[in-house]
mmCIF file of C-alpha atoms in Angstrom:
data_model
loop_
_atom_site.group_PDB
_atom_site.id
_atom_site.type_symbol
_atom_site.label_atom_id
_atom_site.label_comp_id
_atom_site.label_asym_id
_atom_site.label_seq_id
_atom_site.Cartn_x
_atom_site.Cartn_y
_atom_site.Cartn_z
ATOM 1 C CA MET A 1147 112.252 79.427 120.167
ATOM 2 C CA GLY A 1148 108.572 79.313 118.600
ATOM 3 C CA ILE A 1149 105.969 82.800 119.965
ATOM 4 C CA LEU A 1150 103.854 80.864 122.654
ATOM 5 C CA GLU A 1151 107.164 78.814 124.462
ATOM 6 C CA ARG A 1152 109.077 82.378 124.508
ATOM 7 C CA LEU A 1153 105.151 84.260 125.732
ATOM 8 C CA ASP A 1154 104.330 81.645 128.121
ATOM 9 C CA SER A 1155 107.876 81.478 130.111
ATOM 10 C CA GLY A 1156 107.335 85.731 130.396
ATOM 11 C CA GLU A 1157 109.635 87.594 127.963
ATOM 12 C CA VAL A 1158 108.376 90.581 125.922
ATOM 13 C CA VAL A 1159 107.966 89.914 122.128
ATOM 14 C CA VAL A 1160 108.256 92.960 120.597
ATOM 15 C CA GLY A 1161 106.034 93.424 117.584
ATOM 16 C CA ASP A 1162 106.677 95.428 114.013
ATOM 17 C CA GLY A 1163 105.337 98.326 113.214
ATOM 18 C CA GLY A 1164 103.463 99.708 110.392
ATOM 19 C CA PHE A 1165 104.080 98.929 106.208
ATOM 20 C CA LEU A 1166 101.039 100.472 104.878
ATOM 21 C CA PHE A 1167 100.619 104.365 105.646
ATOM 22 C CA THR A 1168 105.094 103.756 105.431
ATOM 23 C CA LEU A 1169 105.175 102.762 101.712
ATOM 24 C CA GLU A 1170 102.797 104.621 100.985
ATOM 25 C CA LYS A 1171 104.237 107.940 101.916
ATOM 26 C CA ARG A 1172 107.572 106.686 100.650
ATOM 27 C CA GLY A 1173 105.540 105.675 97.549
ATOM 28 C CA PHE A 1174 105.705 102.411 97.226
ATOM 29 C CA VAL A 1175 101.425 101.703 98.540
ATOM 30 C CA LYS A 1176 98.294 103.750 97.043
ATOM 31 C CA ALA A 1177 96.301 104.971 99.160
ATOM 32 C CA GLY A 1178 92.505 103.581 98.719
ATOM 33 C CA LEU A 1179 92.260 100.028 98.506
ATOM 34 C CA TRP A 1180 95.563 99.909 100.364
ATOM 35 C CA THR A 1181 96.746 96.061 98.678
ATOM 36 C CA PRO A 1182 100.107 95.241 99.110
ATOM 37 C CA GLU A 1183 101.546 94.346 95.311
ATOM 38 C CA ALA A 1184 104.315 96.204 96.018
ATOM 39 C CA VAL A 1185 105.734 92.541 97.780
ATOM 40 C CA VAL A 1186 106.025 92.117 94.191
ATOM 41 C CA GLU A 1187 106.428 95.539 92.758
ATOM 42 C CA TYR A 1188 109.296 96.556 95.080
ATOM 43 C CA PRO A 1189 110.354 93.353 96.383
ATOM 44 C CA SER A 1190 113.616 95.854 97.538
ATOM 45 C CA ALA A 1191 111.225 98.596 99.302
ATOM 46 C CA VAL A 1192 109.343 96.204 101.569
ATOM 47 C CA ARG A 1193 112.660 93.907 102.199
ATOM 48 C CA GLN A 1194 114.037 97.429 103.489
ATOM 49 C CA LEU A 1195 111.391 98.528 106.086
ATOM 50 C CA HIS A 1196 111.296 94.579 106.905
ATOM 51 C CA THR A 1197 115.265 95.244 107.852
ATOM 52 C CA GLU A 1198 114.430 98.499 109.421
ATOM 53 C CA PHE A 1199 111.899 97.331 111.755
ATOM 54 C CA LEU A 1200 114.282 94.485 112.733
ATOM 55 C CA ARG A 1201 117.248 96.663 113.768
ATOM 56 C CA ALA A 1202 114.436 98.153 115.739
ATOM 57 C CA GLY A 1203 113.992 95.610 117.859
ATOM 58 C CA ALA A 1204 110.527 93.742 116.576
ATOM 59 C CA ASP A 1205 110.795 90.194 117.570
ATOM 60 C CA VAL A 1206 107.880 89.352 115.078
ATOM 61 C CA LEU A 1207 107.441 90.586 111.119
ATOM 62 C CA GLN A 1208 103.878 90.389 109.762
ATOM 63 C CA THR A 1209 104.243 89.409 106.372
ATOM 64 C CA PHE A 1210 103.258 91.940 104.695
ATOM 65 C CA THR A 1211 99.606 91.010 103.253
ATOM 66 C CA PHE A 1212 97.102 92.236 104.023
ATOM 67 C CA SER A 1213 94.374 92.743 101.663
ATOM 68 C CA ALA A 1214 95.701 90.307 100.332
ATOM 69 C CA ALA A 1215 92.978 88.230 100.282
ATOM 70 C CA GLU A 1216 91.231 86.528 96.927
ATOM 71 C CA ASP A 1217 88.054 88.470 97.577
ATOM 72 C CA ARG A 1218 90.644 91.916 96.989
ATOM 73 C CA MET A 1219 93.489 90.724 94.727
ATOM 74 C CA GLU A 1220 91.011 88.649 91.864
ATOM 75 C CA SER A 1221 94.296 86.446 90.324
ATOM 76 C CA LYS A 1222 97.207 88.336 91.656
ATOM 77 C CA TRP A 1223 96.417 86.618 95.653
ATOM 78 C CA GLU A 1224 98.620 84.341 95.580
ATOM 79 C CA ALA A 1225 101.333 85.234 93.840
ATOM 80 C CA VAL A 1226 101.797 88.068 96.184
ATOM 81 C CA ASN A 1227 101.339 86.036 99.408
ATOM 82 C CA ALA A 1228 103.983 83.471 98.422
ATOM 83 C CA ALA A 1229 106.079 86.977 98.116
ATOM 84 C CA ALA A 1230 105.705 88.613 100.824
ATOM 85 C CA CYS A 1231 106.310 85.161 102.795
ATOM 86 C CA ASP A 1232 109.336 84.690 101.251
ATOM 87 C CA LEU A 1233 110.570 88.839 101.739
ATOM 88 C CA ALA A 1234 109.232 88.556 105.968
ATOM 89 C CA GLN A 1235 111.709 85.360 106.042
ATOM 90 C CA GLU A 1236 114.389 86.673 104.771
ATOM 91 C CA VAL A 1237 115.026 89.343 106.102
ATOM 92 C CA ALA A 1238 113.599 87.279 109.738
ATOM 93 C CA ASP A 1239 116.878 85.286 109.396
ATOM 94 C CA GLY A 1240 119.611 87.527 109.240
ATOM 95 C CA GLY A 1241 118.399 87.537 112.675
ATOM 96 C CA ALA A 1242 115.566 85.347 115.511
ATOM 97 C CA ALA A 1243 112.719 86.762 114.547
ATOM 98 C CA LEU A 1244 109.913 85.255 113.463
ATOM 99 C CA VAL A 1245 107.641 85.298 111.394
ATOM 100 C CA ALA A 1246 103.997 85.846 110.964
ATOM 101 C CA GLY A 1247 101.372 85.238 108.247
ATOM 102 C CA GLY A 1248 99.127 88.086 108.266
ATOM 103 C CA ILE A 1249 95.420 87.716 107.275
ATOM 104 C CA CYS A 1250 92.017 90.123 108.362
ATOM 105 C CA GLN A 1251 89.163 90.580 108.080
ATOM 106 C CA THR A 1252 87.480 90.943 104.317
ATOM 107 C CA SER A 1253 85.302 93.275 101.690
ATOM 108 C CA LEU A 1254 82.893 90.761 102.378
ATOM 109 C CA TYR A 1255 80.911 90.694 105.571
ATOM 110 C CA LYS A 1256 79.446 93.406 105.791
ATOM 111 C CA TYR A 1257 77.201 92.564 103.148
ATOM 112 C CA HIS A 1258 76.812 88.582 102.786
ATOM 113 C CA LYS A 1259 77.705 87.062 106.311
ATOM 114 C CA ASP A 1260 78.243 84.143 104.088
ATOM 115 C CA GLU A 1261 81.203 81.930 106.836
ATOM 116 C CA THR A 1262 80.971 79.501 104.463
ATOM 117 C CA ARG A 1263 82.629 81.518 101.708
ATOM 118 C CA ILE A 1264 84.642 84.039 103.676
ATOM 119 C CA LYS A 1265 86.275 80.573 105.398
ATOM 120 C CA ASN A 1266 86.923 79.651 101.908
ATOM 121 C CA ILE A 1267 88.758 83.220 102.019
ATOM 122 C CA PHE A 1268 91.052 82.804 105.029
ATOM 123 C CA ARG A 1269 91.434 79.519 103.521
ATOM 124 C CA LEU A 1270 93.918 80.116 100.639
ATOM 125 C CA GLN A 1271 96.234 82.415 102.646
ATOM 126 C CA LEU A 1272 95.900 79.401 105.219
ATOM 127 C CA GLY A 1273 97.472 77.605 102.324
ATOM 128 C CA VAL A 1274 99.868 79.536 101.613
ATOM 129 C CA PHE A 1275 101.591 80.485 104.868
ATOM 130 C CA ALA A 1276 101.466 76.914 106.092
ATOM 131 C CA ARG A 1277 103.898 75.771 102.457
ATOM 132 C CA LYS A 1278 105.926 78.161 103.322
ATOM 133 C CA ASN A 1279 106.082 77.416 106.956
ATOM 134 C CA VAL A 1280 105.718 80.391 108.510
ATOM 135 C CA ASP A 1281 106.093 80.274 112.247
ATOM 136 C CA PHE A 1282 102.539 81.483 113.592
ATOM 137 C CA LEU A 1283 99.671 83.400 112.450
ATOM 138 C CA ILE A 1284 97.794 86.829 112.761
ATOM 139 C CA ALA A 1285 93.988 87.446 111.929
ATOM 140 C CA GLU A 1286 94.115 91.436 112.382
ATOM 141 C CA TYR A 1287 92.176 94.242 112.203
ATOM 142 C CA PHE A 1288 88.383 92.653 112.281
ATOM 143 C CA GLU A 1289 85.265 95.132 113.283
ATOM 144 C CA HIS A 1290 83.375 92.280 113.749
ATOM 145 C CA VAL A 1291 84.059 89.371 116.379
ATOM 146 C CA GLU A 1292 82.172 86.432 114.351
ATOM 147 C CA GLU A 1293 84.297 86.857 111.672
ATOM 148 C CA ALA A 1294 87.580 87.644 113.411
ATOM 149 C CA VAL A 1295 86.322 83.722 115.623
ATOM 150 C CA TRP A 1296 85.864 81.958 112.259
ATOM 151 C CA ALA A 1297 88.942 83.507 111.153
ATOM 152 C CA VAL A 1298 90.002 81.986 114.158
ATOM 153 C CA GLU A 1299 89.063 78.492 113.801
ATOM 154 C CA VAL A 1300 90.041 78.346 109.448
ATOM 155 C CA LEU A 1301 93.672 79.672 111.213
ATOM 156 C CA ARG A 1302 93.541 76.299 113.502
ATOM 157 C CA GLU A 1303 93.375 73.759 110.861
ATOM 158 C CA VAL A 1304 97.640 73.322 110.448
ATOM 159 C CA GLY A 1305 98.114 73.219 114.245
ATOM 160 C CA ALA A 1306 100.732 76.783 114.213
ATOM 161 C CA PRO A 1307 99.922 79.340 117.383
ATOM 162 C CA VAL A 1308 96.826 81.958 116.240
ATOM 163 C CA ALA A 1309 97.080 85.176 117.404
ATOM 164 C CA VAL A 1310 93.845 87.880 116.188
ATOM 165 C CA THR A 1311 93.459 91.585 117.100
ATOM 166 C CA MET A 1312 90.675 93.362 117.038
ATOM 167 C CA CYS A 1313 90.071 97.896 115.401
ATOM 168 C CA ILE A 1314 88.266 98.797 117.986
ATOM 169 C CA GLY A 1315 88.011 100.949 120.593
ATOM 170 C CA PRO A 1316 86.526 101.033 124.192
ATOM 171 C CA GLU A 1317 83.154 100.507 122.893
ATOM 172 C CA GLY A 1318 83.333 96.974 121.615
ATOM 173 C CA ASP A 1319 82.684 95.491 117.954
ATOM 174 C CA MET A 1320 80.844 97.438 115.317
ATOM 175 C CA HIS A 1321 78.170 94.807 116.128
ATOM 176 C CA GLY A 1322 78.424 96.056 120.812
ATOM 177 C CA VAL A 1323 80.076 93.723 121.851
ATOM 178 C CA THR A 1324 82.182 94.468 124.028
ATOM 179 C CA PRO A 1325 85.604 94.423 123.782
ATOM 180 C CA GLY A 1326 85.781 91.362 127.137
ATOM 181 C CA GLU A 1327 82.751 89.727 125.875
ATOM 182 C CA CYS A 1328 84.252 89.758 122.633
ATOM 183 C CA ALA A 1329 88.090 88.419 124.064
ATOM 184 C CA VAL A 1330 86.076 86.023 124.930
ATOM 185 C CA ARG A 1331 84.150 84.682 122.105
ATOM 186 C CA LEU A 1332 87.743 84.568 120.872
ATOM 187 C CA SER A 1333 89.584 82.797 123.077
ATOM 188 C CA ARG A 1334 86.614 80.585 123.414
ATOM 189 C CA ALA A 1335 87.221 79.424 119.425
ATOM 190 C CA GLY A 1336 90.662 78.877 120.257
ATOM 191 C CA ALA A 1337 93.104 82.288 120.164
ATOM 192 C CA ASN A 1338 96.159 81.837 121.775
ATOM 193 C CA ILE A 1339 97.055 85.605 121.655
ATOM 194 C CA ILE A 1340 94.107 88.114 121.568
ATOM 195 C CA GLY A 1341 93.630 91.559 121.765
ATOM 196 C CA VAL A 1342 93.467 94.980 119.635
ATOM 197 C CA ASN A 1343 95.607 96.804 116.666
ATOM 198 C CA CYS A 1344 94.851 100.180 114.813
ATOM 199 C CA ARG A 1345 92.876 102.190 114.509
ATOM 200 C CA PHE A 1346 93.343 103.820 117.653
ATOM 201 C CA GLY A 1347 96.056 105.245 119.513
ATOM 202 C CA PRO A 1348 98.257 104.145 122.286
ATOM 203 C CA TRP A 1349 96.373 105.121 125.125
ATOM 204 C CA THR A 1350 92.675 103.645 123.395
ATOM 205 C CA SER A 1351 94.296 100.877 122.942
ATOM 206 C CA LEU A 1352 95.286 100.528 126.038
ATOM 207 C CA GLN A 1353 92.123 101.641 127.699
ATOM 208 C CA THR A 1354 90.264 98.743 125.613
ATOM 209 C CA MET A 1355 92.977 95.841 126.036
ATOM 210 C CA LYS A 1356 92.401 96.589 129.856
ATOM 211 C CA LEU A 1357 89.448 96.169 129.228
ATOM 212 C CA MET A 1358 89.802 92.247 126.990
ATOM 213 C CA LYS A 1359 91.929 91.513 130.344
ATOM 214 C CA GLU A 1360 88.736 91.752 132.413
ATOM 215 C CA GLY A 1361 86.257 90.145 130.055
ATOM 216 C CA LEU A 1362 89.330 86.663 130.255
ATOM 217 C CA ARG A 1363 89.537 86.824 133.655
ATOM 218 C CA ASP A 1364 85.296 86.982 134.802
ATOM 219 C CA ALA A 1365 84.919 83.696 132.203
ATOM 220 C CA GLY A 1366 87.778 82.627 133.448
ATOM 221 C CA LEU A 1367 90.088 81.661 130.255
ATOM 222 C CA GLN A 1368 93.686 82.793 129.652
ATOM 223 C CA ALA A 1369 95.299 84.154 126.688
ATOM 224 C CA HIS A 1370 98.001 86.302 126.136
ATOM 225 C CA LEU A 1371 97.559 90.001 125.717
ATOM 226 C CA MET A 1372 98.942 91.732 122.756
ATOM 227 C CA VAL A 1373 98.713 95.397 120.773
ATOM 228 C CA GLN A 1374 99.306 97.750 117.797
ATOM 229 C CA CYS A 1375 98.014 100.516 118.518
ATOM 230 C CA LEU A 1376 98.066 102.870 115.964
ATOM 231 C CA GLY A 1377 101.134 105.782 115.984
ATOM 232 C CA PHE A 1378 99.204 108.693 116.083
ATOM 233 C CA HIS A 1379 97.694 110.555 119.031
ATOM 234 C CA THR A 1380 93.646 110.514 118.192
ATOM 235 C CA PRO A 1381 91.600 111.120 121.358
ATOM 236 C CA ASP A 1382 89.231 112.977 119.346
ATOM 237 C CA CYS A 1383 87.455 109.306 116.875
ATOM 238 C CA GLY A 1384 84.321 107.500 117.311
ATOM 239 C CA LYS A 1385 84.030 104.240 117.242
ATOM 240 C CA GLY A 1386 85.119 103.713 114.342
ATOM 241 C CA GLY A 1387 88.591 105.234 114.938
ATOM 242 C CA PHE A 1388 91.409 107.065 113.217
ATOM 243 C CA VAL A 1389 89.295 106.651 109.620
ATOM 244 C CA ASP A 1390 86.691 108.767 110.358
ATOM 245 C CA LEU A 1391 89.071 111.814 111.255
ATOM 246 C CA PRO A 1392 89.336 114.199 108.381
ATOM 247 C CA GLU A 1393 92.537 113.428 108.968
ATOM 248 C CA TYR A 1394 92.644 110.189 106.757
ATOM 249 C CA PRO A 1395 94.285 109.758 105.559
ATOM 250 C CA PHE A 1396 96.553 112.596 103.898
ATOM 251 C CA GLY A 1397 96.931 115.272 107.658
ATOM 252 C CA LEU A 1398 97.583 113.032 110.402
ATOM 253 C CA GLU A 1399 101.172 114.323 110.920
ATOM 254 C CA PRO A 1400 100.405 116.356 113.173
ATOM 255 C CA ARG A 1401 98.870 113.602 114.956
ATOM 256 C CA VAL A 1402 102.370 111.352 115.128
ATOM 257 C CA ALA A 1403 103.454 109.570 118.808
ATOM 258 C CA THR A 1404 107.698 110.935 119.720
ATOM 259 C CA ARG A 1405 109.432 108.353 120.121
ATOM 260 C CA TRP A 1406 109.591 109.592 124.174
ATOM 261 C CA ASP A 1407 104.920 108.863 123.739
ATOM 262 C CA ILE A 1408 105.529 105.489 123.189
ATOM 263 C CA GLN A 1409 107.792 104.328 125.638
ATOM 264 C CA LYS A 1410 105.863 105.370 127.779
ATOM 265 C CA TYR A 1411 102.924 103.390 126.047
ATOM 266 C CA ALA A 1412 105.528 100.241 125.912
ATOM 267 C CA ARG A 1413 105.773 100.780 129.720
ATOM 268 C CA GLU A 1414 102.343 100.551 130.744
ATOM 269 C CA ALA A 1415 100.746 98.393 128.210
ATOM 270 C CA TYR A 1416 103.489 96.408 130.059
ATOM 271 C CA ASN A 1417 102.857 96.629 133.143
ATOM 272 C CA LEU A 1418 98.996 96.125 132.208
ATOM 273 C CA GLY A 1419 100.804 92.718 131.753
ATOM 274 C CA VAL A 1420 100.971 92.786 127.662
ATOM 275 C CA ARG A 1421 103.923 90.989 126.785
ATOM 276 C CA TYR A 1422 102.978 91.372 122.273
ATOM 277 C CA ILE A 1423 103.999 94.790 122.240
ATOM 278 C CA GLY A 1424 104.538 96.986 118.867
ATOM 279 C CA GLY A 1425 102.123 99.043 116.325
ATOM 280 C CA CYS A 1426 100.814 99.769 113.209
ATOM 281 C CA CYS A 1427 99.964 101.638 110.803
ATOM 282 C CA GLY A 1428 101.843 104.821 111.563
ATOM 283 C CA PHE A 1429 104.515 103.583 113.586
ATOM 284 C CA GLU A 1430 107.732 104.051 112.084
ATOM 285 C CA PRO A 1431 110.717 101.716 112.950
ATOM 286 C CA TYR A 1432 112.139 103.757 114.679
ATOM 287 C CA HIS A 1433 108.948 103.481 117.293
ATOM 288 C CA ILE A 1434 109.754 100.506 117.525
ATOM 289 C CA ARG A 1435 113.270 100.704 119.094
ATOM 290 C CA ALA A 1436 111.403 103.055 121.347
ATOM 291 C CA ILE A 1437 109.408 99.973 122.725
ATOM 292 C CA ALA A 1438 112.932 98.130 122.816
ATOM 293 C CA GLU A 1439 114.349 100.476 125.029
ATOM 294 C CA GLU A 1440 112.138 101.259 127.064
ATOM 295 C CA LEU A 1441 111.223 97.395 127.911
ATOM 296 C CA ALA A 1442 115.769 96.863 127.481
ATOM 297 C CA PRO A 1443 116.040 96.068 130.943
ATOM 298 C CA GLU A 1444 113.459 93.257 131.313
ATOM 299 C CA ARG A 1445 115.216 91.949 128.036
ATOM 300 C CA GLY A 1446 118.473 92.129 129.379
ATOM 301 C CA PHE A 1447 119.278 94.302 126.820
ATOM 302 C CA LEU A 1448 118.911 96.241 123.422
ATOM 303 C CA PRO A 1449 117.912 96.453 119.952
ATOM 304 C CA PRO A 1450 121.255 96.635 117.457
ATOM 305 C CA ALA A 1451 119.944 100.759 115.838
ATOM 306 C CA SER A 1452 120.268 102.103 119.632
ATOM 307 C CA GLU A 1453 123.328 102.007 118.762
ATOM 308 C CA LYS A 1454 123.170 105.227 117.196
ATOM 309 C CA HIS A 1455 120.292 106.667 119.524
ATOM 310 C CA GLY A 1456 121.556 108.188 122.383
ATOM 311 C CA ILE A 1457 119.191 106.786 125.105
ATOM 312 C CA TRP A 1458 116.964 109.650 126.675
ATOM 313 C CA GLY A 1459 118.389 112.017 124.644
ATOM 314 C CA SER A 1460 121.986 111.144 126.086
ATOM 315 C CA GLY A 1461 123.677 112.213 122.998
ATOM 316 C CA LEU A 1462 123.094 115.749 123.715
ATOM 317 C CA ASP A 1463 125.463 116.552 126.206
ATOM 318 C CA MET A 1464 128.362 116.902 122.821
ATOM 319 C CA HIS A 1465 126.364 119.724 121.267
ATOM 320 C CA THR A 1466 127.727 122.781 121.754
ATOM 321 C CA LYS A 1467 125.421 124.608 122.660
ATOM 322 C CA PRO A 1468 124.516 124.526 126.484
ATOM 323 C CA TRP A 1469 120.598 124.909 125.706
ATOM 324 C CA ILE A 1470 120.106 121.603 124.452
ATOM 325 C CA ARG A 1471 122.438 120.292 125.974
ATOM 326 C CA ALA A 1472 120.540 120.606 129.203
ATOM 327 C CA ARG A 1473 117.904 118.772 127.611
ATOM 328 C CA ALA A 1474 120.215 115.555 127.859
ATOM 329 C CA ARG A 1475 118.099 114.593 130.595
ATOM 330 C CA ARG A 1476 115.117 112.364 130.270
ATOM 331 C CA GLU A 1477 112.949 114.859 132.558
ATOM 332 C CA TYR A 1478 113.382 116.964 130.239
ATOM 333 C CA TRP A 1479 111.429 114.976 128.199
ATOM 334 C CA GLU A 1480 109.321 112.865 129.285
ATOM 335 C CA THR A 1481 107.517 116.308 130.338
ATOM 336 C CA LEU A 1482 108.018 118.467 127.211
ATOM 337 C CA LEU A 1483 104.051 119.389 125.553
ATOM 338 C CA PRO A 1484 105.922 119.393 122.112
ATOM 339 C CA ALA A 1485 104.111 122.621 120.169
ATOM 340 C CA SER A 1486 102.578 121.970 116.771
ATOM 341 C CA GLY A 1487 103.715 125.159 115.164
ATOM 342 C CA ARG A 1488 100.440 125.663 113.962
ATOM 343 C CA PRO A 1489 98.583 128.417 115.597
ATOM 344 C CA PHE A 1490 95.684 128.759 113.864
ATOM 345 C CA CYS A 1491 94.725 124.428 113.876
ATOM 346 C CA PRO A 1492 92.306 123.048 117.062
ATOM 347 C CA SER A 1493 93.690 120.636 119.212
ATOM 348 C CA LEU A 1494 91.093 118.286 118.244
ATOM 349 C CA SER A 1495 88.800 117.431 115.005
ATOM 350 C CA LYS A 1496 84.597 116.362 114.924
ATOM 351 C CA PRO A 1497 85.060 113.049 113.514
ATOM 352 C CA ASP A 1498 83.495 112.590 109.914
ATOM 353 C CA ALA A 1499 80.871 109.719 111.188
#
């Protein structure tokens, strides 16, 4: 089934995780512009990560095309977008996953707000996705709802289902538009699936999703809901999200969410009515497996990667040490308060902006 048929039937759709941070750590992406030349330079690395997310339980593989538009990649953009589609499709064909072609905010909007030029940039990527016959389209990582609306309007031109996610928190977009109003404008623009991605951790993202859901309800509108948060805890970041934290991007490891955190996130997202649940930067394959395992009762199956994972630490019951065997239970991991091992570090930071 396609993405809308799955969601319309009430199915839980598990998204994939983050590519930029994971591939940067593995030595295949350069921080800064965060452009995805790796699909051409190191296709085996991108293929491997797609494969890991699929094995972990992802129902959707997004093309690795973040920041792959003409405004950032100049003459490279077309080859990168085509290669990204081929890699995602190759891996998806080995499972039951859908392929989503992804675009993101441009580098131009903040300075020019030229609707015609920006829409033409989106159309260039869309042309590749249409030729490659991706299953649906995602406009992600938008700070401003106006540009996100433009993206939705362009993506709708080929008739494929359209998802859109903004990188905003409970305070709304960078122009002060509330999450509820953002959701309303995106729905009226024609988006089928609406939500947030990146910039904020699990709990902040779910707060924003609640506000979006309420905005749609109050306006009498309906849309499927989608959340793909950071794999980091960011309760101390401001309106701009984790990019304003002093640890961004190379010192975020102490903030990484545990698999148990992500199981809680998946359950709370589900209880909120969100049915497309995945992750963004910092989300590793084991985080995606945690979503798939938490929602296995609703989905009716476990992912292949669970073959090597004891649910709630159950594999520890074979350990030789009794105090470790005692950890083979849900109650232990659900109530654990993990230490950072850094006695002179603060628990929270002060954003630089």
